[in-house]
Structure formats: structure tokens, C-alpha cells
Coordinates of C-alpha atoms in Angstrom, one line a residue:
Chain A
M121 CA 24.6 -22.4 -10.7
D122 CA 21.0 -23.5 -10.7
E123 CA 18.4 -22.7 -8.1
R124 CA 18.7 -26.1 -6.4
A125 CA 22.5 -25.8 -6.1
L126 CA 22.1 -22.3 -4.7
V127 CA 19.6 -23.4 -2.1
R128 CA 22.0 -26.2 -1.0
R129 CA 24.8 -23.7 -0.6
I130 CA 22.6 -21.4 1.5
K131 CA 21.4 -24.3 3.5
R132 CA 24.9 -25.3 4.3
L133 CA 25.9 -21.8 5.3
S134 CA 22.9 -21.6 7.6
E135 CA 23.3 -24.9 9.4
G136 CA 23.3 -25.2 13.2
Q137 CA 20.8 -25.8 15.9
A138 CA 18.6 -23.0 17.1
P139 CA 16.1 -23.0 19.9
G140 CA 12.5 -23.4 18.7
V141 CA 13.4 -24.2 15.0
V142 CA 11.7 -27.5 14.2
L143 CA 12.3 -27.3 10.4
G144 CA 14.6 -24.9 8.5
I145 CA 15.4 -24.3 4.9
G146 CA 14.2 -26.8 2.2
D147 CA 10.5 -27.3 2.7
D148 CA 7.5 -25.3 1.6
A149 CA 7.7 -23.4 4.9
A150 CA 9.9 -23.4 8.0
V151 CA 8.4 -24.5 11.3
F152 CA 9.0 -22.7 14.6
R153 CA 7.8 -23.7 18.0
P154 CA 7.2 -20.7 20.3
T155 CA 8.0 -20.7 23.9
A156 CA 5.0 -20.4 26.2
G157 CA 4.5 -17.0 27.7
E158 CA 6.5 -15.2 25.0
D159 CA 5.2 -12.7 22.5
L160 CA 6.8 -12.7 19.0
V161 CA 7.7 -9.5 17.1
F162 CA 7.9 -9.3 13.3
T163 CA 9.5 -6.8 11.1
T164 CA 10.5 -6.7 7.4
D165 CA 13.0 -4.5 5.6
M166 CA 13.8 -4.1 1.9
L167 CA 17.3 -3.3 0.6
V168 CA 17.3 -2.2 -3.1
E169 CA 20.3 -1.7 -5.3
G170 CA 20.5 1.9 -6.5
V171 CA 18.4 3.1 -3.5
H172 CA 20.1 1.6 -0.4
F173 CA 23.4 0.5 -1.9
E174 CA 25.5 0.3 -5.1
L175 CA 27.2 -2.9 -6.4
Q176 CA 30.3 -0.8 -7.2
T177 CA 30.8 0.6 -3.7
H178 CA 29.3 -1.9 -1.4
R179 CA 30.9 -5.3 -0.9
P180 CA 28.5 -8.2 -1.0
S181 CA 29.3 -9.1 2.6
D182 CA 28.4 -5.5 3.6
V183 CA 25.1 -5.7 1.8
G184 CA 24.3 -9.0 3.6
H185 CA 25.3 -7.6 7.0
K186 CA 23.2 -4.5 6.5
A187 CA 20.1 -6.3 5.1
L188 CA 19.9 -8.2 8.4
A189 CA 21.1 -5.3 10.6
R190 CA 18.2 -3.1 9.5
A191 CA 15.6 -5.7 10.5
L192 CA 17.4 -6.6 13.8
S193 CA 17.5 -2.9 14.6
D194 CA 13.6 -3.0 14.7
V195 CA 13.7 -6.1 16.8
A196 CA 16.0 -4.2 19.2
A197 CA 13.6 -1.2 19.3
M198 CA 10.9 -3.6 20.6
G199 CA 13.2 -4.7 23.4
A200 CA 13.1 -8.2 21.9
A201 CA 15.8 -11.0 21.5
P202 CA 16.3 -12.2 17.9
R203 CA 15.0 -15.7 17.1
F204 CA 15.1 -16.2 13.3
C205 CA 15.0 -14.5 9.9
L206 CA 13.9 -15.3 6.4
V207 CA 15.7 -13.8 3.4
S208 CA 14.2 -13.1 0.0
L209 CA 16.8 -12.2 -2.7
A210 CA 16.3 -11.2 -6.3
L211 CA 19.7 -11.4 -8.0
A212 CA 20.8 -9.1 -10.8
P213 CA 22.7 -10.5 -13.9
A214 CA 26.0 -9.2 -12.5
C215 CA 25.7 -11.3 -9.4
G216 CA 27.7 -14.6 -9.7
E217 CA 28.5 -17.3 -7.2
R218 CA 31.1 -15.1 -5.4
W219 CA 28.6 -12.3 -4.9
V220 CA 26.0 -14.7 -3.5
D221 CA 28.5 -16.4 -1.2
G222 CA 29.7 -13.0 0.1
F223 CA 26.2 -11.8 0.7
Y224 CA 25.3 -14.8 2.8
R225 CA 28.6 -14.8 4.6
G226 CA 28.0 -11.2 5.7
L227 CA 24.5 -11.9 6.7
M228 CA 25.3 -15.1 8.6
G229 CA 28.2 -13.4 10.5
L230 CA 25.7 -11.0 12.1
A231 CA 23.1 -13.8 12.4
R232 CA 25.5 -16.0 14.4
S233 CA 26.7 -13.2 16.6
T234 CA 23.1 -12.2 17.5
G235 CA 21.5 -15.7 17.8
T236 CA 19.4 -15.3 14.7
A237 CA 18.7 -18.5 12.8
L238 CA 18.2 -18.3 9.0
I239 CA 15.2 -20.6 8.5
G240 CA 14.0 -19.8 5.0
G241 CA 13.5 -17.3 2.1
D242 CA 13.0 -17.1 -1.6
L243 CA 15.2 -16.6 -4.6
S244 CA 14.4 -14.8 -7.8
H245 CA 16.0 -12.5 -10.4
S246 CA 15.6 -8.9 -11.4
D247 CA 17.4 -6.0 -13.1
K248 CA 18.5 -4.7 -9.7
V249 CA 19.5 -6.7 -6.6
T250 CA 16.6 -6.6 -4.2
C251 CA 16.6 -8.1 -0.8
D252 CA 13.9 -8.4 1.8
V253 CA 14.6 -9.7 5.3
V254 CA 11.9 -10.6 7.8
A255 CA 13.2 -10.9 11.3
C256 CA 11.4 -12.4 14.4
G257 CA 12.3 -11.7 18.0
A258 CA 10.8 -12.7 21.3
V259 CA 9.8 -10.8 24.5
P260 CA 8.0 -11.8 27.7
G261 CA 4.2 -11.5 27.0
G262 CA 3.0 -7.9 27.0
E263 CA 6.4 -6.4 27.5
A264 CA 7.3 -5.3 23.9
L265 CA 8.4 -1.7 23.7
R266 CA 6.2 0.5 21.6
R267 CA 6.1 3.9 20.0
D268 CA 2.8 4.9 21.6
G269 CA 3.7 5.0 25.3
A270 CA 5.4 8.5 25.6
R271 CA 3.6 10.9 28.0
A272 CA 4.0 14.6 28.7
G273 CA 6.9 15.1 31.1
D274 CA 8.9 12.0 30.0
L275 CA 12.5 12.5 29.1
I276 CA 13.9 11.8 25.6
F277 CA 17.1 9.9 25.2
V278 CA 19.2 8.5 22.4
S279 CA 21.9 5.8 22.3
G280 CA 25.3 6.4 20.7
T281 CA 26.0 9.2 18.3
L282 CA 24.1 10.6 15.4
G283 CA 25.0 11.7 11.8
G284 CA 27.7 9.1 11.3
S285 CA 26.0 7.2 8.5
A286 CA 25.1 10.4 6.6
L287 CA 28.7 11.6 7.0
G288 CA 30.0 8.3 5.8
L289 CA 27.8 8.3 2.7
N290 CA 29.2 11.8 2.0
C291 CA 32.9 11.2 2.6
R292 CA 33.1 7.4 1.8
K293 CA 36.0 6.8 4.1
G294 CA 37.2 6.1 7.6
A295 CA 35.0 5.3 10.6
A296 CA 32.0 7.1 9.3
W297 CA 31.9 5.0 6.1
R298 CA 32.3 1.8 8.1
R299 CA 29.4 3.1 10.3
H300 CA 27.3 3.5 7.2
L301 CA 28.3 0.1 5.7
R302 CA 28.0 -2.0 8.9
P303 CA 25.5 -0.7 11.4
E304 CA 25.2 -2.6 14.6
P305 CA 21.7 -3.3 15.9
R306 CA 21.4 -2.1 19.5
L307 CA 20.0 -5.4 20.8
A308 CA 21.6 -5.2 24.3
V309 CA 20.4 -1.6 24.8
G310 CA 16.9 -2.6 23.7
S311 CA 16.7 -5.4 26.3
F312 CA 18.1 -3.0 29.0
L313 CA 15.5 -0.4 28.1
R314 CA 12.7 -2.9 28.5
E315 CA 14.0 -4.9 31.6
T316 CA 15.7 -2.2 33.6
L317 CA 14.8 1.3 32.6
R318 CA 11.2 0.4 31.7
A319 CA 11.2 2.8 28.9
T320 CA 7.8 4.3 28.1
A321 CA 8.4 4.3 24.3
A322 CA 11.2 3.4 21.9
M323 CA 12.0 3.2 18.2
D324 CA 15.1 2.9 16.0
L325 CA 16.5 5.8 14.1
S326 CA 16.4 4.7 10.4
D327 CA 15.2 7.9 8.6
G328 CA 16.7 10.8 10.7
I329 CA 15.6 11.9 14.2
S330 CA 13.6 14.9 12.8
L331 CA 11.3 12.5 11.1
D332 CA 11.5 9.6 13.4
L333 CA 10.8 11.6 16.6
R334 CA 7.8 13.1 14.9
R335 CA 6.5 9.6 14.2
L336 CA 7.0 8.5 17.8
C337 CA 5.2 11.7 19.0
E338 CA 2.3 11.1 16.6
E339 CA 1.8 7.5 17.8
S340 CA 1.9 8.7 21.4
G341 CA -0.3 11.8 20.8
V342 CA 2.3 14.2 22.3
A343 CA 4.7 16.9 21.2
A344 CA 8.5 17.1 21.9
E345 CA 11.2 19.7 22.5
L346 CA 14.8 18.9 21.7
D347 CA 16.5 21.0 24.4
G348 CA 19.8 19.2 24.9
P349 CA 22.9 19.0 22.8
L350 CA 22.8 16.2 20.1
P351 CA 25.6 13.6 20.5
L352 CA 27.4 14.0 17.2
F353 CA 29.4 11.3 15.5
P354 CA 32.9 12.8 15.2
G355 CA 33.0 15.1 12.2
A356 CA 29.2 15.0 11.6
T357 CA 27.2 18.2 11.4
V358 CA 24.0 19.0 13.3
E359 CA 22.1 18.7 10.1
Q360 CA 23.4 15.2 9.5
A361 CA 22.5 14.3 13.0
L362 CA 18.9 15.7 12.7
H363 CA 18.0 14.7 9.2
G364 CA 20.5 12.0 8.1
G365 CA 19.1 8.4 8.0
E366 CA 20.5 5.0 8.8
D367 CA 22.1 5.7 12.2
Y368 CA 20.2 2.7 13.7
E369 CA 20.5 4.1 17.2
L370 CA 17.6 3.8 19.6
L371 CA 15.4 6.7 20.5
F372 CA 13.5 6.3 23.7
T373 CA 11.5 8.0 26.4
V374 CA 11.5 7.3 30.2
S375 CA 9.3 8.5 33.0
P376 CA 10.7 11.6 34.9
G377 CA 12.9 10.5 37.7
T378 CA 14.2 7.4 36.0
V379 CA 17.9 7.0 36.6
V380 CA 19.5 6.5 33.2
P381 CA 23.3 5.7 33.3
A382 CA 25.6 7.9 31.1
E383 CA 26.5 4.8 29.2
F384 CA 25.5 1.1 28.8
R385 CA 28.2 -1.4 27.8
G386 CA 30.4 1.4 26.4
L387 CA 27.6 3.0 24.4
A388 CA 26.5 6.6 25.5
L389 CA 23.0 7.3 26.5
N390 CA 22.2 11.0 26.2
R391 CA 19.2 13.0 27.2
I392 CA 18.3 15.2 24.2
G393 CA 14.8 16.5 25.0
R394 CA 11.5 16.2 26.7
V395 CA 8.0 15.1 25.9
M396 CA 5.3 17.8 26.2
A397 CA 1.6 18.1 25.8
G398 CA 0.8 19.7 22.4
A399 CA -0.2 19.0 18.8
P400 CA 0.6 15.3 18.2
G401 CA 3.9 15.0 16.3
A402 CA 5.0 18.7 16.8
V403 CA 8.7 18.7 17.4
S404 CA 10.6 21.9 18.3
R405 CA 14.3 22.7 18.8
G406 CA 15.5 25.8 20.5
G407 CA 11.9 27.1 20.6
Q408 CA 11.5 26.8 16.8
P409 CA 9.4 24.1 15.0
L410 CA 11.8 21.5 13.5
A411 CA 11.0 20.4 10.0
A412 CA 10.8 16.7 9.4
L413 CA 13.4 16.5 6.7
G414 CA 14.4 12.9 7.3
Y415 CA 14.3 10.3 4.5
D416 CA 11.0 9.6 2.8
H417 CA 10.9 7.2 -0.3
F418 CA 7.9 9.0 -1.8
R419 CA 8.3 12.6 -1.2
K420 CA 8.3 14.5 -4.5
Chain B
M252 CA 1.5 10.8 -1.8
D253 CA 4.3 10.6 0.9
E254 CA 5.3 7.5 2.8
R255 CA 3.3 8.5 5.9
A256 CA 0.1 9.0 3.9
L257 CA 0.7 5.7 2.2
V258 CA 1.2 3.8 5.5
R259 CA -2.0 5.4 6.8
R260 CA -4.0 4.2 3.7
I261 CA -2.6 0.7 4.0
K262 CA -3.3 0.6 7.8
R263 CA -6.9 1.7 7.1
L264 CA -7.3 -1.1 4.5
S265 CA -6.0 -3.7 6.9
E266 CA -8.0 -2.8 9.9
G267 CA -10.0 -5.4 11.9
Q268 CA -9.4 -7.6 14.8
A269 CA -7.4 -10.9 14.3
P270 CA -6.7 -13.6 16.9
G271 CA -3.3 -13.3 18.4
V272 CA -2.4 -9.9 16.9
V273 CA -1.4 -7.7 19.8
L274 CA 0.0 -4.8 17.6
G275 CA -0.3 -4.4 13.9
I276 CA 0.9 -1.8 11.3
G277 CA 2.6 1.4 12.6
D278 CA 5.4 0.4 15.1
D279 CA 8.9 -0.8 14.5
A280 CA 7.6 -4.3 14.5
A281 CA 4.2 -6.1 14.8
V282 CA 3.5 -8.2 17.9
F283 CA 1.9 -11.6 17.8
R284 CA 0.9 -13.8 20.7
P285 CA 1.1 -17.5 19.8
T286 CA -1.5 -20.0 21.0
A287 CA 0.0 -22.6 23.4
G288 CA 0.6 -26.0 21.8
E289 CA 0.7 -24.7 18.2
D290 CA 3.7 -24.6 15.9
L291 CA 4.0 -21.7 13.5
V292 CA 5.0 -22.1 9.8
F293 CA 6.7 -19.3 7.9
T294 CA 7.2 -18.8 4.2
T295 CA 8.2 -15.9 2.0
D296 CA 7.6 -15.3 -1.7
M297 CA 8.8 -12.7 -4.1
L298 CA 6.9 -11.3 -7.0
V299 CA 8.9 -9.3 -9.5
E300 CA 7.7 -7.2 -12.4
G301 CA 9.0 -8.6 -15.7
V302 CA 9.5 -12.0 -14.2
H303 CA 6.2 -12.9 -12.5
F304 CA 3.9 -10.3 -14.0
E305 CA 3.7 -7.3 -16.3
L306 CA 2.2 -3.9 -15.5
Q307 CA 0.6 -3.8 -18.9
T308 CA -1.3 -7.1 -18.6
H309 CA -1.8 -7.7 -14.9
R310 CA -4.3 -5.5 -13.0
P311 CA -2.9 -4.2 -9.7
S312 CA -5.6 -6.2 -7.8
D313 CA -4.5 -9.4 -9.6
V314 CA -0.9 -8.7 -8.6
G315 CA -1.9 -8.2 -4.9
H316 CA -4.1 -11.3 -4.9
K317 CA -1.3 -13.4 -6.5
A318 CA 1.4 -12.1 -4.2
L319 CA -0.5 -13.4 -1.2
A320 CA -1.8 -16.5 -2.9
R321 CA 1.7 -17.8 -3.6
A322 CA 2.6 -17.5 0.1
L323 CA -0.6 -19.0 1.3
S324 CA -0.2 -21.9 -1.1
D325 CA 2.9 -22.8 0.9
V326 CA 1.0 -22.5 4.2
A327 CA -1.6 -24.8 2.7
A328 CA 1.1 -27.3 1.8
M329 CA 2.1 -27.5 5.4
G330 CA -1.5 -28.3 6.5
A331 CA -1.6 -25.0 8.4
A332 CA -4.2 -22.3 8.9
P333 CA -3.2 -18.8 8.0
R334 CA -2.6 -16.3 10.8
F335 CA -0.9 -13.2 9.4
C336 CA 1.3 -11.7 6.6
L337 CA 3.8 -8.9 6.2
V338 CA 4.1 -7.3 2.8
S339 CA 7.2 -5.5 1.4
L340 CA 6.6 -3.5 -1.7
A341 CA 9.1 -1.6 -3.9
L342 CA 7.1 0.7 -6.2
A343 CA 8.1 1.7 -9.7
P344 CA 7.7 5.2 -11.0
A345 CA 4.6 4.3 -13.0
C346 CA 2.7 3.2 -9.9
G347 CA 0.5 5.9 -8.6
E348 CA -2.1 5.9 -5.8
R349 CA -4.6 4.0 -7.9
W350 CA -2.1 1.2 -8.5
V351 CA -1.3 1.0 -4.8
D352 CA -4.9 1.0 -3.8
G353 CA -5.7 -1.7 -6.3
F354 CA -2.8 -3.9 -5.2
Y355 CA -3.8 -3.7 -1.5
R356 CA -7.5 -4.3 -2.3
G357 CA -6.6 -7.4 -4.2
L358 CA -4.4 -8.6 -1.4
M359 CA -6.8 -7.8 1.3
G360 CA -9.7 -9.5 -0.5
L361 CA -7.8 -12.8 -0.3
A362 CA -6.5 -12.0 3.2
R363 CA -10.0 -11.5 4.5
S364 CA -11.5 -14.6 2.9
T365 CA -8.7 -16.8 4.4
G366 CA -8.4 -15.2 7.9
T367 CA -5.0 -13.7 7.2
A368 CA -4.2 -10.5 9.1
L369 CA -1.9 -7.9 7.4
I370 CA 0.3 -6.9 10.3
G371 CA 3.2 -5.1 8.8
G372 CA 5.7 -4.6 5.9
D373 CA 8.0 -2.2 4.3
L374 CA 7.8 0.4 1.4
S375 CA 10.5 1.3 -1.0
H376 CA 11.0 2.3 -4.6
S377 CA 12.8 0.7 -7.5
D378 CA 12.8 0.5 -11.3
K379 CA 10.6 -2.5 -11.3
V380 CA 7.7 -3.3 -8.9
T381 CA 9.0 -5.9 -6.5
C382 CA 6.8 -7.5 -3.8
D383 CA 7.8 -9.9 -1.0
V384 CA 5.1 -11.5 1.1
V385 CA 5.9 -13.4 4.3
A386 CA 3.0 -15.5 5.6
C387 CA 2.6 -17.3 8.9
G388 CA 0.2 -20.2 9.6
A389 CA -0.5 -22.4 12.6
V390 CA -0.7 -26.1 13.1
P391 CA -1.0 -28.3 16.2
G392 CA 2.5 -28.9 17.5
G393 CA 4.4 -31.5 15.5
E394 CA 1.7 -32.0 12.9
A395 CA 3.0 -29.8 10.0
L396 CA 3.1 -31.7 6.7
R397 CA 6.6 -32.0 5.2
R398 CA 8.3 -33.0 2.0
D399 CA 10.5 -35.6 3.6
G400 CA 7.9 -38.2 4.8
A401 CA 7.2 -40.2 1.6
R402 CA 8.0 -43.9 1.8
A403 CA 8.3 -46.6 -0.9
G404 CA 4.9 -48.0 -1.5
D405 CA 3.0 -44.7 -0.8
L406 CA 0.5 -43.5 -3.4
I407 CA 1.0 -40.1 -5.1
F408 CA -2.0 -37.8 -5.5
V409 CA -2.6 -34.3 -6.8
S410 CA -5.5 -31.9 -6.1
G411 CA -7.4 -30.2 -9.0
T412 CA -6.1 -30.0 -12.5
L413 CA -2.7 -29.3 -14.0
G414 CA -1.4 -27.1 -16.8
G415 CA -4.1 -24.4 -16.5
S416 CA -1.7 -21.6 -15.5
A417 CA 0.8 -22.4 -18.3
L418 CA -2.1 -22.5 -20.8
G419 CA -3.4 -19.2 -19.6
L420 CA 0.0 -17.6 -19.9
N421 CA 0.0 -18.8 -23.5
C422 CA -3.5 -17.9 -24.6
R423 CA -4.3 -15.0 -22.3
K424 CA -8.0 -15.6 -22.2
G425 CA -10.9 -17.3 -20.6
A426 CA -10.8 -19.6 -17.6
A427 CA -7.1 -20.5 -18.1
W428 CA -6.0 -16.9 -18.0
R429 CA -8.1 -16.3 -14.8
R430 CA -6.5 -19.4 -13.4
H431 CA -3.1 -17.9 -14.0
L432 CA -4.0 -14.5 -12.6
R433 CA -5.9 -15.6 -9.6
P434 CA -4.7 -18.9 -8.1
E435 CA -6.6 -20.1 -5.1
P436 CA -4.4 -21.5 -2.2
R437 CA -5.7 -25.0 -1.3
L438 CA -6.0 -24.3 2.4
A439 CA -9.0 -26.5 3.1
V440 CA -7.4 -29.4 1.2
G441 CA -4.2 -28.9 3.2
S442 CA -6.0 -29.2 6.5
F443 CA -7.9 -32.3 5.2
L444 CA -4.6 -33.9 4.2
R445 CA -3.2 -33.3 7.7
E446 CA -6.2 -34.0 9.9
T447 CA -8.0 -36.8 8.0
L448 CA -5.8 -38.4 5.4
R449 CA -2.7 -38.2 7.5
A450 CA -0.7 -37.5 4.3
T451 CA 2.9 -38.8 4.6
A452 CA 4.3 -35.8 2.6
A453 CA 2.9 -32.7 0.8
M454 CA 4.1 -29.7 -1.2
D455 CA 2.5 -27.1 -3.5
L456 CA 3.1 -27.2 -7.2
S457 CA 4.7 -23.8 -8.1
D458 CA 7.3 -24.8 -10.6
G459 CA 5.8 -27.8 -12.5
I460 CA 5.2 -31.3 -11.3
S461 CA 8.3 -32.7 -13.1
L462 CA 10.6 -30.4 -11.0
D463 CA 8.5 -30.3 -7.8
L464 CA 8.0 -34.1 -7.6
R465 CA 11.7 -34.5 -7.9
R466 CA 12.2 -32.1 -5.0
L467 CA 9.8 -34.0 -2.8
C468 CA 11.5 -37.3 -3.7
E469 CA 14.9 -35.9 -3.0
E470 CA 13.8 -34.7 0.5
S471 CA 12.2 -38.1 1.2
G472 CA 15.1 -40.1 -0.3
V473 CA 12.9 -42.0 -2.6
A474 CA 12.0 -42.4 -6.3
A475 CA 8.6 -42.1 -8.0
E476 CA 6.7 -43.4 -11.0
L477 CA 3.9 -41.4 -12.6
D478 CA 1.7 -44.3 -13.7
G479 CA -1.7 -42.7 -13.8
P480 CA -3.3 -40.2 -16.2
L481 CA -2.6 -36.6 -15.3
P482 CA -5.7 -34.5 -14.6
L483 CA -5.5 -31.9 -17.3
F484 CA -7.0 -28.4 -17.1
P485 CA -9.5 -28.2 -20.0
G486 CA -7.4 -27.4 -23.1
A487 CA -4.0 -27.9 -21.4
T488 CA -1.4 -30.2 -22.9
V489 CA 0.4 -33.0 -21.1
E490 CA 3.6 -30.9 -21.4
Q491 CA 1.9 -27.9 -19.8
A492 CA 0.7 -30.2 -17.0
L493 CA 4.2 -31.7 -16.4
H494 CA 6.4 -28.7 -16.8
G495 CA 4.2 -25.6 -16.5
G496 CA 4.6 -23.6 -13.3
E497 CA 2.1 -21.8 -11.0
D498 CA -0.7 -24.3 -10.8
Y499 CA -0.6 -24.0 -7.0
E500 CA -2.3 -27.4 -6.5
L501 CA -1.2 -29.7 -3.8
L502 CA 1.0 -32.7 -4.5
F503 CA 0.8 -35.3 -1.7
T504 CA 1.6 -38.9 -0.7
V505 CA -0.4 -41.3 1.5
S506 CA 0.3 -44.7 3.0
P507 CA -1.0 -47.6 0.9
G508 CA -4.5 -48.5 1.9
T509 CA -5.5 -44.9 2.7
V510 CA -9.0 -44.2 1.4
V511 CA -8.8 -41.0 -0.6
P512 CA -12.1 -39.6 -1.8
A513 CA -12.5 -38.7 -5.5
E514 CA -13.0 -35.1 -4.5
F515 CA -13.0 -32.8 -1.5
R516 CA -15.3 -29.8 -1.5
G517 CA -15.7 -30.0 -5.3
L518 CA -12.0 -30.3 -6.0
A519 CA -10.8 -33.5 -7.6
L520 CA -8.2 -35.6 -5.8
N521 CA -6.5 -37.9 -8.4
R522 CA -4.0 -40.7 -7.9
I523 CA -1.1 -40.0 -10.4
G524 CA 1.6 -42.3 -9.3
R525 CA 3.5 -44.3 -6.6
V526 CA 6.6 -43.9 -4.5
M527 CA 9.3 -46.4 -5.0
A528 CA 12.7 -47.3 -3.6
G529 CA 15.4 -46.0 -5.9
A530 CA 17.8 -43.1 -6.5
P531 CA 16.5 -40.2 -4.5
G532 CA 14.7 -37.8 -6.8
A533 CA 14.5 -40.1 -9.8
V534 CA 11.1 -39.7 -11.4
S535 CA 9.9 -41.8 -14.3
R536 CA 6.7 -41.8 -16.4
G537 CA 5.6 -44.7 -18.6
G538 CA 8.9 -46.5 -17.7
Q539 CA 11.1 -43.6 -19.0
P540 CA 13.0 -41.1 -16.9
L541 CA 11.2 -37.8 -16.7
A542 CA 13.3 -34.7 -17.2
A543 CA 12.8 -32.0 -14.6
L544 CA 11.9 -29.2 -17.0
G545 CA 9.9 -27.1 -14.5
Y546 CA 10.7 -23.5 -13.9
D547 CA 14.2 -22.6 -12.5
H548 CA 15.2 -18.9 -12.0
F549 CA 18.8 -19.6 -12.5
R550 CA 19.1 -22.3 -15.2
K551 CA 21.2 -21.0 -18.1

């Protein structure tokens, strides 16, 4: 397997027409033609062996799925529709053709089901498998959902249930483990938040709500109180729901009076708190300050 | 140093207005507003400790410069003007605040001088420093330079001199070592090729001309003969010029009869060969087939 053969395999796996893609894999750069009136959103997410997954326990197709799912979750949080992605992959010595094929099959499965074209990337090698996915989505000009629009009085909601990924990482079986391995980016919810609910702010939950809600509040210059019950993944603890990472649900705020349905396409939408005036980033629960114990790569 | 403090530092280093950037670092995704009538080009390049650089011999500012230079070299090869980049960085335990600051200072120095906004990225950790840069450039719709437009009879040119980076990696001193550490993306040349010379094909030389010219010929479905002297970096051998990687000069073809100046803004443009009908990808020199010995990550 040389680099040229590998690129040919990936190119074959990624084939198919996609709107706006003028030139895909194989040149110095891919070429994309934007649609007039649309803004483009860009996000990039790294997945590192030994940090985000293990070769022993994660199948290559799960790694490929998750690598793209993490980036598309950010696209969903902006209320955008996916357009394309580029994938950089450093392979470890243990990764042969079967691993590479599995990785790209998992990634392309999610890419196809979400309308995301694979238009480029880079290949390298390293001691540990390292993958970086950049994803692009499109929204009508000026309509991207942001973190900085929450105002005192807004209501705080979350999609789905929390703590499932942390539970799965702990027990390594059943529905929770599948949740951890194969998160689903909430793209339809994101579009619904933007188009119909006109959410004032939104973000995806990647590092635990205790840390992520603080980030949203800091960007918006507000405080927050979690005064509702947290929707728990079956079997998950409140601690897993508060501080566990990788749930990839959407956290969002709406103006008071907004009618939010109890569910959207089978996914629950639960009110969990309210935005308040106060020290930017201060989050409380049951009247007590809530420590931001979610995942941080660099905390000592 | 926690992740939040680190993001704040990077955000401060990257500040400044840039055309089209609606929202930069700090949200789930960055937001970019394209200019009507322009195509966007996208490329991504990984830089891995132990493969592309060593912490002992490469200063952090050189690593940051080179990480972006590699991606911008691809933007140049498309004849595009840089717009923005996103940077994913996995830090090794040995990298403290000073390393991180140095890395981003080196990267932002090149970003500022080329009009490239830093609009997002991701942070992680790993055993080895791993960096992935995605860069975006813009060209008038339909005008991106590609690899697949070379036709029999076209003339083959290269910008600058070859072999300097391989020589530098070997001797680790003087102008050649600086050339290896701090390649300059040939952005002005790329625009000149597109606007003025109407080059039929172009690519950047990242893996050695013996391998890269084969790639261009394969994409164009043509053969090539290197029948002119190679412009050698002072002190470099012909082997370093043919098979050494990371020169980041532009390889391009023009229709016969195109008047190509001897230099453009101080950088030599030399005719080194001609495109011929023949087996796609077949490259010869002095009447003999030329082995593609340039750099391949996966060749055994």
C-alpha cells in the first residue's frame, strides 16, 4: 500500500456528485462554489488514539463515524446544513489496509446520510492514529446560531438525554456504549432551532454541560440557573449528565414565551434552566454554584 | 494553563478584521461570507513531530510558520488568494506556554503577511506534537489552476531553485537550512500564472519533482520529458533537486508560444521540459525513464 494507491481507494469511496463541489480529491486543493446569499460555517475536530479512542476497543468504522460526527455536531449547533469535509489522517504502524478501509467506510456512511461530500484531506504517519476533520456547513446569510445571544430571562433547553456517553465509557456495553461509539449529530434539531424556534443561542455538548453551559454564558455575558430536572440517559447518574463529555446533544436558549414542543422528530426537548443577569459564566444548580468539571485537555 | 486560557491567548494573537470573516475563534464554528462570483479552494496539511520536524532542532516559531506555509503553498498552486485558516494542534507533554506562544507567533507572522485570517481550530494532546492546518483561498469562478490541464506540446516550467530543502535537511546550516525551516508559499507567482500566463496546469513541489511531475502527468493523461537543466539551489545536487521534498516551488505548464519572463518579482522561472503524448505519468530525463523516488509516507 503506497500513498498513491491509498488516495485512489479513498477517492473511489468518496465518489458521487455533490452540490457546489467543482473539484474533489486529487489536486493540490479542492474547489467549492458557494451559493449566493449563504454564509459558510467551518469547524475542525481532532480525534487522537489514546485520548479519544483505543485501537483495541474501537472498530475502525466507529472511529471514522465519530471523527465526522464530532465536526458535524458543531455544524448542527450553528443551525447549518452540511456541505463538505476534509479529512487528515496520520496512520500508526498497526493500521493496515483493512483498518483504513473500515475507517473510511464508517466516515462515508455518516457523510452520505447527512449530505456531506468528502472533498480532500492529507495522509501521514505517526506513532498514534491521529485524525482531524474539518467540516463546512451552509446557512442563510446572517442566520447562523451563535453562543453569544442568550439574554437574561431566556429559557435553557437541551435535546435528548445526558450522561449516556460517560456511562457507556464506564460500562462498555449495551445502548450506552453504542451511544459513546456512534453519536448522531443533531442536524435536524439545529435547523429547527434556527428556522422555527429562532433560538437566541446554541452550542453542542462535547465536554459536559457544567463546562459547556459556562462557556455559553461567558460568551453571552450572562449567568444561568439549572432549575429543572436533567433528562438522564437510562442508567446514567446526575454526575455523568453534568460533567460527562461527548453527549453531542444541543444546548440552546429561547426567548421567554417561545413555544418549544416536548419533542422534535422523536427527540425530547427539555427545559432545564433559565438565563439570569449575573457574573458572566456563573452557573448554579439548586441555589449552589456548579463547578465546571467537564473535560479539559490541559487541566493539571 | 487550561484550555480556556489557551483559547483566549490564541484568540488575542489572531485578532484583527479580515474580509468575509463574520465570526472567528470562540464559537462552535467560524462563519465566513463568500464574495459573489468567487470559487473557494480548500486544502489541509498535517505536520507531525518525528516525521516533519523535531522539537530539538526546530524552533516553535519555525514549526508554526511551516505548518501554514505548506497549506498556503497548495493555495498558491491553485492560483488563489488566501482568505483564512483553521489550526488543529495536539500538544505533547514537553510543550509549555512558551512553545505554544512561539508556534502561534510563527504561524501568525506568515498569516498576517499573506492576508490569511486565523478563524478557528481545535486543541488536544498526544505523545507527539501533531498539527493540521486547513487553508482556504479564493479565485474568480472557474479559474482555479488544476493538475489536469497539461496537453502534449505544452512547456514545463518551475519557479525558483530546487533541492535547497533536502540540502538543508542534510547540512543543517546556512541558507539551505533556512530554506528548509521557512519555506515561502509562492502566492504572487500562482496569481501571475493564473491571470497573466494562463498556465494550463500547476501544482506545488512538496514531495520531489520526480514524483510530483508524475502526479501532474497522470492527472492530465500525458507524459513528460525533462530536457532542460534543473535550476539548482546553490550547493544542491541533481538528485536532491529531482527527489528531495519540501521545495514548495511551483511546477507549471503553459501552451507552446506563451511568453514566460525569465523571472517574476525576483524569482526565476525556468523551462525544464515539455509535455508529450505517451503513457500517462511516464516521465523521462535525457531519454531515460525517471524513477519517481520522491517522498511517500507509506512506501515500504
